[in-house]
């Protein structure tokens, strides 16, 4: 499936965005273009928002093929990179609105973790939200989405490629829930 022109333009703009650059202890060092952070193996900040409906089902979605990291993979969380000068919470609200069209909901933070893989080094903040509003998918980033009972997620993960960083966010969330 080829990358569509809108996705390519979105990817180029995304790569140029100035992202919060931090050290191994999540101390802010400044801001750098997203592509430069990746290429130099530096650490950025990211958010993961687990969206549930009132039945407790988790929204899972498939990423577009133009994504720099994990293209076409399934994801258990909306989210993205924290812009230079932006807080984790502001980023989470912005990303949930952009990717899934969900705004005006309460976001609960569940903790942070460091994710360290080649080309994807992040300090990550995990949030959750509950909404029954209709999803409005961002076509440049999200191909499809659906809600699943939490107990069905492991079966989905076993059969399809899922983003490992968002799976770590889900693990942190579940551990925080007890």
Coordinates of C-alpha atoms in Angstrom, one line a residue:
X1 CA 0.0 0.0 0.0
X2 CA 1.7 3.2 -1.1
X3 CA 2.1 6.3 1.0
X4 CA -0.5 8.9 -0.1
X5 CA 0.7 12.5 -0.8
X6 CA -1.0 14.0 2.2
X7 CA 0.7 11.5 4.5
X8 CA 4.1 12.3 2.9
X9 CA 3.6 16.0 3.4
X10 CA 2.4 15.4 7.0
X11 CA 5.5 13.2 7.6
X12 CA 7.9 15.9 6.3
X13 CA 6.2 18.6 8.5
X14 CA 6.3 16.2 11.5
X15 CA 10.0 15.5 11.0
X16 CA 10.7 19.2 11.2
X17 CA 8.8 19.9 14.4
X18 CA 10.9 21.0 17.4
X19 CA 10.6 18.3 20.1
X20 CA 11.5 18.5 23.8
X21 CA 15.0 17.1 24.1
X22 CA 15.9 15.5 27.5
X23 CA 18.6 13.4 29.1
X24 CA 18.4 10.0 30.7
X25 CA 16.8 11.5 33.8
X26 CA 14.1 13.4 31.9
X27 CA 15.9 16.8 32.5
X28 CA 15.1 19.2 29.7
X29 CA 18.1 20.1 27.5
X30 CA 16.2 22.2 24.9
X31 CA 14.4 21.4 21.6
X32 CA 15.5 19.8 18.4
X33 CA 13.8 18.7 15.1
X34 CA 12.1 15.3 15.5
X35 CA 14.2 13.8 12.7
X36 CA 17.5 15.0 14.2
X37 CA 16.6 13.4 17.6
X38 CA 16.0 10.1 15.9
X39 CA 19.1 10.3 13.7
X40 CA 21.4 11.2 16.5
X41 CA 19.9 8.7 18.9
X42 CA 18.9 11.4 21.4
X43 CA 16.0 11.3 23.9
X44 CA 12.7 13.1 23.4
X45 CA 9.5 13.2 25.4
X46 CA 6.4 11.4 24.4
X47 CA 2.8 10.8 25.6
X48 CA 0.6 7.8 25.5
X49 CA -3.2 8.1 26.0
X50 CA -5.2 5.0 26.6
X51 CA -8.7 5.8 25.5
X52 CA -11.5 3.7 27.0
X53 CA -15.3 3.8 26.4
X54 CA -17.8 3.6 29.3
X55 CA -17.9 -0.2 29.0
X56 CA -14.1 -0.3 29.8
X57 CA -13.1 -1.3 26.3
X58 CA -9.7 0.1 25.0
X59 CA -9.4 1.9 21.7
X60 CA -6.8 0.3 19.4
X61 CA -5.8 1.8 16.1
X62 CA -3.6 1.1 13.2
X63 CA -0.9 3.6 12.2
X64 CA -0.5 4.9 8.7
X65 CA 2.3 3.6 6.5
X66 CA 4.0 7.1 6.4
X67 CA 4.9 7.0 10.2
X68 CA 8.7 7.1 10.7
X69 CA 8.5 4.6 13.6
X70 CA 6.3 1.4 13.5
X71 CA 4.5 2.2 10.2
X72 CA 1.3 0.2 9.7
X73 CA 1.6 -1.2 13.3
X74 CA -1.4 -1.4 15.6
X75 CA -1.3 0.8 18.7
X76 CA -3.0 0.6 22.0
X77 CA -2.6 4.4 22.7
X78 CA -3.0 7.7 21.0
X79 CA -0.1 10.0 21.6
X80 CA 3.0 11.6 20.3
X81 CA 6.0 13.7 20.9
X82 CA 6.0 16.6 23.3
X83 CA 6.8 19.8 21.5
X84 CA 9.5 22.2 22.7
X85 CA 8.0 24.3 25.5
X86 CA 5.0 22.0 25.9
X87 CA 4.0 20.0 29.1
X88 CA 3.3 16.3 29.0
X89 CA -0.4 17.0 29.9
X90 CA -0.8 19.6 27.2
X91 CA 0.7 17.2 24.7
X92 CA -1.6 14.4 25.7
X93 CA -4.7 16.6 25.3
X94 CA -3.5 17.9 21.9
X95 CA -2.6 14.4 20.6
X96 CA -5.9 12.8 21.7
X97 CA -7.8 15.6 19.9
X98 CA -5.6 15.4 16.7
X99 CA -5.5 11.6 16.3
X100 CA -8.9 10.5 17.5
X101 CA -11.0 13.7 17.7
X102 CA -11.6 13.4 21.4
X103 CA -11.5 16.7 23.3
X104 CA -12.8 18.1 26.6
X105 CA -12.2 14.9 28.6
X106 CA -10.5 14.4 31.9
X107 CA -7.0 13.0 31.4
X108 CA -5.5 11.0 34.3
X109 CA -1.7 10.5 34.5
X110 CA -0.5 7.1 35.6
X111 CA 3.2 7.5 35.7
X112 CA 6.3 7.7 33.4
X113 CA 8.8 5.3 32.0
X114 CA 11.9 5.4 29.9
X115 CA 11.7 3.5 26.6
X116 CA 15.1 2.9 24.9
X117 CA 15.3 1.2 21.5
X118 CA 17.4 2.2 18.5
X119 CA 15.6 5.1 16.7
X120 CA 13.1 5.4 19.5
X121 CA 14.4 6.8 22.8
X122 CA 11.7 8.4 24.9
X123 CA 10.7 9.5 28.3
X124 CA 7.0 8.6 28.3
X125 CA 4.0 9.8 30.3
X126 CA 1.0 7.6 30.4
X127 CA -2.5 9.0 30.6
X128 CA -6.0 7.5 30.3
X129 CA -9.4 9.0 29.4
X130 CA -12.9 7.8 29.0
X131 CA -15.2 8.9 26.2
X132 CA -18.2 7.5 24.2
X133 CA -17.9 10.4 21.7
X134 CA -17.6 9.3 18.1
X135 CA -14.0 8.9 16.9
X136 CA -12.8 11.3 14.3
X137 CA -9.6 9.7 12.9
X138 CA -6.7 11.9 11.6
X139 CA -6.2 10.4 8.1
X140 CA -2.5 11.2 8.0
X141 CA -1.8 9.2 11.1
X142 CA -4.6 6.7 11.7
X143 CA -5.9 4.1 9.2
X144 CA -8.6 2.5 11.4
X145 CA -9.7 2.1 15.0
X146 CA -11.9 0.0 17.2
X147 CA -12.6 -0.7 20.8
X148 CA -11.7 -4.0 22.4
X149 CA -12.3 -5.6 25.8
X150 CA -9.0 -5.4 27.7
X151 CA -8.9 -9.2 28.0
X152 CA -8.9 -9.5 24.2
X153 CA -5.8 -7.3 23.7
X154 CA -3.2 -10.0 24.4
X155 CA -4.8 -12.2 21.6
X156 CA -4.6 -9.3 19.2
X157 CA -1.0 -8.6 20.2
X158 CA -0.1 -12.2 19.5
X159 CA -1.4 -12.1 16.0
X160 CA -0.5 -8.6 14.7
X161 CA 2.4 -6.2 14.9
X162 CA 1.8 -3.7 17.8
X163 CA 3.9 -0.8 18.9
X164 CA 6.2 -2.0 21.7
X165 CA 6.3 1.4 23.4
X166 CA 2.5 1.7 23.7
X167 CA 2.4 -1.9 25.0
X168 CA 4.8 -0.8 27.7
X169 CA 2.5 2.1 28.5
X170 CA -0.4 -0.3 28.8
X171 CA 1.7 -2.5 31.2
X172 CA 2.5 0.6 33.3
X173 CA -1.2 1.5 33.4
X174 CA -2.3 -2.0 34.4
X175 CA 0.3 -2.2 37.1
X176 CA -0.9 1.2 38.5
X177 CA -4.5 -0.2 38.6
X178 CA -3.3 -3.1 40.8

